[in-house]
């Protein structure tokens, strides 16, 4: 639960309450969906300045959770609201003659043609003019083109986790569409084997859900797609799975009307959109749509220091992976803070509207902290499991045994020279220097290390002694 100063805007709390009736115990993913939708419909009106660069308001979410734990039913409800919201917003824009239309990406193919488009041969309307051919190549847009939500219900098949010759471009496509909309860096271009360059202008927000794929930890560590998304990873404990199933059992024979809250939330989103549009017409500058109260940057810096401090008590190899997400986490704190201020503005006094307060930073930081915690827990659990497998299948355990067999005369309060450990591995365990240096990165989690000048000393950590 969110308490005290971390309490989210009232409309978000109401959203979460209703989603809890549909997908029990999945309140946090529900929070993410609210901001994905609000961020998408305001992306053309608001820019978040960072010095000489700017960010847009889009949130690209990735929810990875145990199978059969409520993802699909939550997604169905979210898409109902999103579709209704987009219909209302599109109607609003039609009144002003705007051509942009919001919709939902809805395909399960991940080929280049399906995602970014292809070309087809059509009759040339100018045929008959000098040097004009009978036919020309015309672009057929892919499903990513345009505005709205790019929804991936089975993200494990996207090509991010398992690449194939048909999905080689998926990773750079996803990375590119997440670039800021303030430059052309988000535009995807591909030269076809024969024909012109296909151009895809994807301004969508991504919402991807999946169970934890086998390659998840490696993808987290080595592919930039997930590092740029707002991730929530949760391995649902058996006790909670049982609670979810009992809730399903006891819902048998009961009836609920979810159409009413769907309409209410779509209207609320449209109201916020209209308020933002009215503000945009008044200021005529996307970069000053919201202003920032004194102390906002200091509060974000404090949140960063707390994030950094939380990594000091976890293994180095875990922290290395988590730190890959830190810059993105800071950007998302800013985005969530801006969106919280937008969500509150319709009900604020006139002189407080469109101002990002430190309270909004606290709200945004709380949201990001849940993601950060889930990532830290998953990486720790996954690497511990991987490490256990390594110890069973390789000679990593010899490092501990060799340490315990270093001569007592060479020990100083539990510390030994790293060079003495290496000598023991060579002399008593038949390791070569090459294999020692190869295996050390997988064994170093067991040891503490300190340097005195150029001398390196190590000792076993207490939980490995």
Coordinates of C-alpha atoms in Angstrom, one line a residue:
X1 CA 0.0 0.0 0.0
X2 CA 1.0 3.6 -0.6
X3 CA 0.9 5.6 2.6
X4 CA 1.5 9.2 3.8
X5 CA 3.4 11.5 1.5
X6 CA 3.8 8.7 -1.0
X7 CA 0.0 8.5 -1.6
X8 CA -0.7 8.6 -5.3
X9 CA -3.3 10.9 -7.1
X10 CA -6.9 10.1 -6.2
X11 CA -7.7 9.0 -9.8
X12 CA -4.8 6.5 -9.7
X13 CA -6.0 5.0 -6.4
X14 CA -9.5 4.6 -7.8
X15 CA -8.1 3.0 -10.9
X16 CA -6.1 0.5 -8.8
X17 CA -9.2 -0.3 -6.7
X18 CA -11.3 -1.3 -9.7
X19 CA -8.4 -3.2 -11.3
X20 CA -8.1 -5.2 -8.1
X21 CA -11.6 -6.5 -8.6
X22 CA -10.7 -7.8 -12.0
X23 CA -7.1 -9.1 -11.5
X24 CA -6.6 -9.8 -7.8
X25 CA -3.2 -8.9 -6.1
X26 CA -1.9 -7.2 -9.3
X27 CA -2.2 -3.7 -8.0
X28 CA 1.3 -2.5 -9.1
X29 CA 1.0 -3.5 -12.7
X30 CA -2.4 -1.7 -12.7
X31 CA -0.6 1.5 -11.6
X32 CA 1.9 1.1 -14.6
X33 CA -1.0 0.8 -17.1
X34 CA -2.6 4.1 -15.8
X35 CA 0.6 6.0 -16.5
X36 CA 1.2 4.3 -19.9
X37 CA -2.2 5.5 -21.1
X38 CA -1.9 9.0 -19.6
X39 CA 1.7 9.4 -20.9
X40 CA 0.6 8.3 -24.4
X41 CA -2.3 10.7 -24.8
X42 CA -0.2 13.7 -23.6
X43 CA 3.0 12.9 -25.5
X44 CA 2.3 15.4 -28.3
X45 CA 1.6 18.2 -25.9
X46 CA 4.2 17.9 -23.1
X47 CA 8.0 17.7 -23.2
X48 CA 10.2 17.3 -20.2
X49 CA 13.4 19.4 -20.4
X50 CA 16.8 18.1 -19.4
X51 CA 19.1 21.0 -20.3
X52 CA 19.8 20.8 -24.0
X53 CA 17.7 17.6 -24.4
X54 CA 14.1 16.7 -23.8
X55 CA 12.1 13.6 -23.0
X56 CA 8.5 12.8 -23.9
X57 CA 5.9 11.5 -21.5
X58 CA 5.7 8.0 -22.8
X59 CA 6.1 5.1 -20.4
X60 CA 7.3 1.8 -21.9
X61 CA 6.3 -0.9 -19.5
X62 CA 7.3 -4.6 -19.3
X63 CA 5.5 -6.9 -16.8
X64 CA 7.2 -10.3 -16.3
X65 CA 5.3 -12.6 -13.9
X66 CA 4.6 -16.2 -13.2
X67 CA 2.2 -17.8 -15.7
X68 CA -1.5 -18.0 -14.9
X69 CA -1.4 -15.2 -12.3
X70 CA -3.8 -12.6 -13.7
X71 CA -1.8 -10.9 -16.5
X72 CA -4.3 -11.6 -19.4
X73 CA -7.4 -10.5 -17.5
X74 CA -5.7 -7.3 -16.4
X75 CA -4.6 -6.6 -19.9
X76 CA -8.1 -7.2 -21.3
X77 CA -9.5 -4.7 -18.9
X78 CA -6.8 -2.2 -19.6
X79 CA -7.3 -2.4 -23.3
X80 CA -11.0 -1.9 -23.0
X81 CA -10.3 1.4 -21.2
X82 CA -7.6 2.3 -23.6
X83 CA -9.8 1.7 -26.7
X84 CA -12.6 3.8 -25.2
X85 CA -10.2 6.5 -24.2
X86 CA -8.7 6.6 -27.7
X87 CA -12.1 6.8 -29.3
X88 CA -13.0 9.8 -27.1
X89 CA -9.7 11.5 -27.7
X90 CA -9.8 10.9 -31.4
X91 CA -13.3 12.5 -31.4
X92 CA -11.9 15.5 -29.6
X93 CA -9.1 15.9 -32.1
X94 CA -11.5 15.5 -35.0
X95 CA -13.2 18.7 -33.8
X96 CA -10.0 20.6 -34.4
X97 CA -9.2 18.9 -37.7
X98 CA -6.2 17.0 -36.4
X99 CA -5.1 14.0 -38.4
X100 CA -3.4 12.0 -35.7
X101 CA -5.3 9.0 -34.4
X102 CA -4.6 6.8 -31.4
X103 CA -5.2 3.0 -31.6
X104 CA -3.8 -0.3 -30.3
X105 CA -1.2 -2.3 -32.1
X106 CA -2.8 -5.8 -32.3
X107 CA -0.8 -8.4 -34.1
X108 CA 1.2 -11.4 -33.0
X109 CA 3.6 -11.5 -36.0
X110 CA 7.1 -10.0 -35.4
X111 CA 8.5 -10.0 -39.0
X112 CA 9.9 -6.8 -40.4
X113 CA 7.0 -6.5 -42.8
X114 CA 4.4 -6.9 -40.0
X115 CA 6.1 -4.5 -37.6
X116 CA 7.6 -1.6 -39.7
X117 CA 6.0 -2.2 -43.1
X118 CA 6.9 -3.3 -46.7
X119 CA 6.2 -2.1 -50.2
X120 CA 3.8 -3.3 -52.9
X121 CA 3.7 -2.6 -56.6
X122 CA 0.8 -0.4 -57.7
X123 CA -0.2 1.4 -60.9
X124 CA 1.6 4.7 -61.4
X125 CA -1.0 7.4 -61.7
X126 CA 1.5 9.5 -63.7
X127 CA 2.1 6.7 -66.3
X128 CA 1.9 8.2 -69.8
X129 CA 4.1 11.2 -68.8
X130 CA 7.6 11.1 -70.3
X131 CA 9.9 8.6 -68.6
X132 CA 7.2 7.5 -66.1
X133 CA 7.0 3.7 -65.5
X134 CA 3.8 1.8 -65.6
X135 CA 4.0 0.7 -61.9
X136 CA 5.7 2.1 -58.8
X137 CA 6.6 0.8 -55.3
X138 CA 4.2 2.1 -52.6
X139 CA 4.8 1.7 -48.9
X140 CA 2.4 -0.4 -46.8
X141 CA 2.7 0.6 -43.2
X142 CA 3.5 -1.9 -40.4
X143 CA 1.5 -2.2 -37.2
X144 CA 4.0 -0.1 -35.2
X145 CA 3.3 3.0 -37.3
X146 CA 1.3 5.7 -35.6
X147 CA 0.2 6.6 -32.1
X148 CA -1.4 4.6 -29.3
X149 CA -0.2 1.4 -27.6
X150 CA 2.1 -1.3 -28.9
X151 CA 0.8 -4.2 -26.9
X152 CA 2.7 -7.5 -26.7
X153 CA 0.8 -10.1 -24.7
X154 CA 3.3 -12.8 -25.5
X155 CA 6.5 -10.8 -25.4
X156 CA 8.6 -14.0 -25.0
X157 CA 8.0 -14.6 -28.8
X158 CA 9.0 -11.1 -29.9
X159 CA 12.6 -12.0 -30.7
X160 CA 14.0 -10.1 -27.8
X161 CA 14.7 -13.3 -25.9
X162 CA 15.1 -15.7 -28.9
X163 CA 16.4 -14.2 -32.1
X164 CA 15.9 -15.8 -35.5
X165 CA 16.6 -14.8 -39.1
X166 CA 13.0 -13.4 -39.2
X167 CA 13.4 -11.3 -36.1
X168 CA 16.9 -10.0 -36.2
X169 CA 15.8 -6.4 -36.4
X170 CA 13.4 -6.5 -33.5
X171 CA 15.9 -5.4 -30.8
X172 CA 17.1 -2.2 -32.6
X173 CA 13.5 -1.4 -33.7
X174 CA 12.3 -1.5 -30.1
X175 CA 15.3 0.5 -28.9
X176 CA 14.8 3.1 -31.6
X177 CA 11.1 3.7 -31.0
X178 CA 11.8 4.4 -27.3
X179 CA 14.0 7.3 -28.3
X180 CA 12.7 10.8 -27.4
X181 CA 10.1 12.2 -29.8
X182 CA 11.8 15.6 -29.8
X183 CA 14.2 14.5 -32.5
X184 CA 13.9 12.1 -35.5
X185 CA 15.9 9.5 -33.5
X186 CA 12.7 7.5 -32.9
X187 CA 12.1 6.9 -36.7
X188 CA 12.8 3.4 -37.9
X189 CA 14.2 3.0 -41.4
X190 CA 15.0 -0.2 -43.3
X191 CA 16.4 -0.7 -46.8
X192 CA 14.6 -3.6 -48.4
X193 CA 16.6 -6.1 -50.5
X194 CA 14.9 -4.7 -53.6
X195 CA 13.0 -1.4 -53.5
X196 CA 13.0 1.8 -51.5
X197 CA 13.7 2.5 -47.9
X198 CA 10.7 1.7 -45.6
X199 CA 10.1 4.3 -42.9
X200 CA 8.2 3.7 -39.7
X201 CA 7.2 6.6 -37.4
X202 CA 6.2 4.8 -34.3
X203 CA 5.1 7.1 -31.5
X204 CA 3.4 4.4 -29.5
X205 CA 3.9 3.4 -25.8
X206 CA 4.9 -0.2 -25.3
X207 CA 3.2 -2.5 -22.9
X208 CA 4.7 -6.0 -22.9
X209 CA 3.8 -8.9 -20.7
X210 CA 5.2 -12.4 -20.4
X211 CA 6.1 -15.2 -18.0
X212 CA 9.8 -15.3 -17.1
X213 CA 11.6 -16.7 -20.1
X214 CA 14.6 -19.0 -19.6
X215 CA 17.0 -16.4 -21.1
X216 CA 15.7 -13.5 -19.0
X217 CA 18.8 -12.8 -16.8
X218 CA 21.1 -12.8 -19.8
X219 CA 18.8 -10.5 -21.8
X220 CA 18.5 -8.2 -18.8
X221 CA 22.3 -8.0 -18.6
X222 CA 23.2 -7.8 -22.2
X223 CA 20.4 -6.3 -24.3
X224 CA 19.4 -2.7 -24.1
X225 CA 15.7 -3.2 -24.8
X226 CA 14.8 -4.2 -21.2
X227 CA 17.2 -1.7 -19.7
X228 CA 15.2 1.1 -21.3
X229 CA 11.8 -0.2 -20.3
X230 CA 10.1 0.3 -17.0
X231 CA 10.2 -3.3 -15.7
X232 CA 8.3 -5.1 -13.0
X233 CA 9.4 -8.7 -12.4
X234 CA 7.6 -10.9 -9.9
X235 CA 7.9 -14.6 -9.2
X236 CA 4.5 -15.1 -7.5
X237 CA 4.9 -17.3 -4.4
X238 CA 2.8 -20.4 -4.1
X239 CA 0.8 -19.0 -1.2
X240 CA -0.3 -16.0 -3.3
X241 CA -1.1 -18.3 -6.3
X242 CA -3.4 -20.3 -4.0
X243 CA -5.1 -17.1 -2.8
X244 CA -5.7 -16.0 -6.4
X245 CA -7.2 -19.4 -7.3
X246 CA -9.5 -19.4 -4.2
X247 CA -10.7 -15.9 -5.2
X248 CA -11.5 -17.4 -8.7
X249 CA -13.4 -20.2 -7.0
X250 CA -15.5 -17.9 -4.9
X251 CA -16.3 -15.6 -7.8
X252 CA -18.3 -18.4 -9.4
X253 CA -22.0 -17.4 -9.8
X254 CA -21.4 -13.8 -9.0
X255 CA -21.8 -11.0 -11.5
X256 CA -20.1 -7.6 -11.7
X257 CA -20.5 -4.7 -14.2
X258 CA -17.1 -3.5 -15.3
X259 CA -18.5 -1.4 -18.2
X260 CA -19.4 1.4 -15.8
X261 CA -15.9 2.0 -14.4
X262 CA -14.5 1.5 -18.0
X263 CA -16.5 4.5 -19.1
X264 CA -15.7 6.5 -16.0
X265 CA -12.0 6.0 -16.4
X266 CA -12.1 6.8 -20.2
X267 CA -14.0 10.0 -19.4
X268 CA -11.5 10.9 -16.7
X269 CA -8.6 10.3 -19.1
X270 CA -10.3 12.4 -21.8
X271 CA -10.9 15.2 -19.2
X272 CA -7.2 15.2 -18.4
X273 CA -6.3 15.3 -22.1
X274 CA -8.7 18.2 -22.7
X275 CA -7.1 20.1 -19.7
X276 CA -3.6 19.5 -21.1
X277 CA -4.7 20.5 -24.6
X278 CA -6.2 23.8 -23.2
X279 CA -3.0 24.4 -21.3
X280 CA -1.0 23.8 -24.5
X281 CA -3.0 26.4 -26.4
X282 CA -2.3 28.9 -23.6
X283 CA 1.5 28.5 -23.4
X284 CA 2.3 27.4 -26.9
X285 CA 5.5 25.7 -25.8
X286 CA 5.8 22.0 -25.0
X287 CA 8.8 22.6 -22.7
X288 CA 7.0 24.9 -20.3
X289 CA 3.7 22.9 -20.1
X290 CA 4.7 22.1 -16.5
X291 CA 7.0 24.0 -14.2
X292 CA 9.2 22.6 -11.4
X293 CA 9.0 23.7 -7.8
X294 CA 12.1 24.5 -5.8
X295 CA 13.7 21.4 -4.4
X296 CA 12.6 18.9 -7.1
X297 CA 16.1 18.2 -8.4
X298 CA 17.4 17.8 -4.8
X299 CA 14.7 15.3 -4.0
X300 CA 15.6 13.2 -7.1
X301 CA 19.2 13.3 -6.1
X302 CA 18.3 12.1 -2.7
X303 CA 16.4 9.2 -4.3
X304 CA 19.4 8.4 -6.4
X305 CA 21.7 8.3 -3.4
X306 CA 19.3 5.9 -1.7
X307 CA 19.2 3.7 -4.7
X308 CA 23.0 3.7 -4.8
X309 CA 23.3 2.9 -1.1
X310 CA 20.9 -0.1 -1.5
X311 CA 23.5 -1.8 -3.8
X312 CA 26.3 -1.7 -1.3
X313 CA 25.2 -4.8 0.6
X314 CA 24.6 -7.0 -2.4
X315 CA 27.2 -9.0 -4.4
X316 CA 29.3 -7.1 -6.9
X317 CA 28.0 -9.1 -9.9
X318 CA 24.4 -8.4 -8.9
X319 CA 25.1 -4.6 -8.5
X320 CA 26.8 -4.4 -12.0
X321 CA 23.5 -5.6 -13.7
X322 CA 21.2 -3.4 -11.5
X323 CA 23.3 -0.3 -12.3
X324 CA 22.6 -0.7 -16.0
X325 CA 19.0 0.5 -15.1
X326 CA 19.9 3.5 -12.9
X327 CA 19.9 6.2 -15.6
X328 CA 16.6 5.0 -16.9
X329 CA 15.2 4.8 -13.4
X330 CA 16.0 8.5 -12.9
X331 CA 14.4 9.5 -16.1
X332 CA 11.3 7.5 -15.1
X333 CA 11.1 9.3 -11.7
X334 CA 10.9 12.6 -13.7
X335 CA 8.3 11.2 -16.1
X336 CA 6.1 9.8 -13.3
X337 CA 6.4 13.0 -11.3
X338 CA 5.3 15.1 -14.3
X339 CA 2.4 12.7 -15.0
X340 CA 1.3 12.8 -11.3
X341 CA 1.2 16.6 -11.5
X342 CA -0.9 16.4 -14.7
X343 CA -3.3 13.9 -13.0
X344 CA -3.7 16.2 -10.0
X345 CA -4.0 19.5 -11.9
X346 CA -7.7 19.3 -12.9
X347 CA -8.6 19.3 -9.1
X348 CA -5.9 21.7 -7.9
X349 CA -6.3 25.4 -7.1
X350 CA -5.6 27.6 -10.2
X351 CA -2.2 28.9 -8.8
X352 CA -1.0 25.3 -8.2
X353 CA -1.9 23.7 -11.5
X354 CA 0.9 22.4 -13.8
X355 CA 3.5 22.6 -11.1
X356 CA 5.6 19.5 -10.4
X357 CA 6.0 19.6 -6.6
X358 CA 8.5 17.6 -4.5
X359 CA 5.4 15.6 -3.4
X360 CA 5.1 14.4 -7.1
X361 CA 8.7 13.4 -7.1
X362 CA 8.1 11.3 -4.0
X363 CA 5.1 9.7 -5.8
X364 CA 7.2 9.0 -8.9
X365 CA 10.1 7.7 -6.8
X366 CA 7.8 5.3 -4.9
X367 CA 6.6 3.8 -8.2
X368 CA 10.2 3.5 -9.6
X369 CA 11.4 2.0 -6.3
X370 CA 8.9 -0.9 -6.6
X371 CA 10.4 -1.7 -10.1
X372 CA 13.9 -1.4 -8.7
X373 CA 13.2 -3.7 -5.8
X374 CA 11.6 -6.3 -8.1
X375 CA 14.6 -6.2 -10.4
X376 CA 17.1 -6.5 -7.6
X377 CA 15.2 -9.4 -6.1
X378 CA 15.0 -11.2 -9.4
X379 CA 18.6 -10.7 -10.4
X380 CA 19.8 -11.9 -6.9
X381 CA 17.6 -15.0 -7.1
X382 CA 18.5 -15.9 -10.7
X383 CA 22.2 -15.4 -10.2
X384 CA 22.3 -17.4 -7.0
X385 CA 20.6 -20.3 -8.8
X386 CA 23.0 -19.9 -11.7
X387 CA 25.9 -19.8 -9.3
X388 CA 24.8 -23.0 -7.6
X389 CA 24.6 -24.7 -11.0
X390 CA 28.1 -23.5 -11.8
X391 CA 29.5 -24.9 -8.6
X392 CA 28.0 -28.3 -9.3
X393 CA 29.2 -28.5 -12.8
X394 CA 32.6 -26.8 -12.6
X395 CA 35.6 -26.6 -10.3
X396 CA 34.5 -23.4 -8.6
X397 CA 34.2 -25.2 -5.3
X398 CA 38.0 -25.8 -5.5
X399 CA 38.6 -22.1 -4.8
X400 CA 37.1 -22.4 -1.4
X401 CA 38.9 -25.7 -0.7
X402 CA 42.2 -24.2 -1.9
X403 CA 41.7 -21.2 0.4
X404 CA 41.2 -23.5 3.4
X405 CA 44.4 -25.4 2.4
X406 CA 46.7 -22.5 2.3
X407 CA 49.3 -23.0 4.9
X408 CA 48.5 -21.6 8.3
X409 CA 51.8 -19.8 8.5
X410 CA 50.7 -17.7 5.5
X411 CA 47.5 -16.4 7.1
X412 CA 47.0 -13.1 8.7
X413 CA 43.8 -12.8 10.7
X414 CA 41.9 -14.8 8.1
X415 CA 43.5 -13.0 5.1
X416 CA 45.8 -14.7 2.6
X417 CA 47.7 -13.5 -0.4
X418 CA 45.8 -14.0 -3.6
X419 CA 49.0 -15.3 -5.1
X420 CA 49.1 -18.0 -2.4
X421 CA 45.6 -19.1 -3.3
X422 CA 46.6 -19.4 -7.0
X423 CA 49.7 -21.4 -6.1
X424 CA 47.6 -23.8 -4.0
X425 CA 45.1 -24.3 -6.9
X426 CA 48.0 -25.1 -9.2
X427 CA 49.9 -27.4 -6.9
X428 CA 47.1 -29.3 -5.1
X429 CA 44.1 -29.1 -7.5
X430 CA 45.9 -29.2 -10.9
X431 CA 44.3 -26.0 -12.1
X432 CA 46.2 -24.1 -14.8
X433 CA 46.7 -20.3 -14.5
X434 CA 44.4 -19.9 -17.6
X435 CA 41.5 -21.8 -16.0
X436 CA 42.0 -20.0 -12.7
X437 CA 41.7 -16.6 -14.4
X438 CA 38.7 -17.9 -16.4
X439 CA 36.8 -19.2 -13.4
X440 CA 37.7 -16.4 -10.9
X441 CA 34.8 -14.1 -11.9
X442 CA 32.4 -16.9 -11.0
X443 CA 34.2 -17.6 -7.7
X444 CA 34.9 -14.1 -6.4
X445 CA 31.5 -13.7 -4.8
X446 CA 32.8 -16.0 -2.0
X447 CA 35.6 -13.7 -1.1
X448 CA 36.3 -10.3 0.4
X449 CA 39.3 -8.5 -1.2
X450 CA 41.6 -5.7 -0.1
X451 CA 44.7 -4.1 -1.4
X452 CA 47.8 -2.9 0.4
X453 CA 49.9 -1.1 -2.2
X454 CA 50.2 -3.7 -5.0
X455 CA 49.5 -6.6 -2.7
X456 CA 46.1 -8.3 -3.0
X457 CA 44.7 -10.1 0.1
X458 CA 41.5 -12.2 0.2
X459 CA 39.5 -14.0 2.7
X460 CA 36.2 -16.0 2.7
X461 CA 33.1 -14.2 3.5
X462 CA 31.3 -15.4 6.6
X463 CA 28.3 -16.9 4.6
X464 CA 30.8 -19.0 2.6
X465 CA 33.1 -20.1 5.4

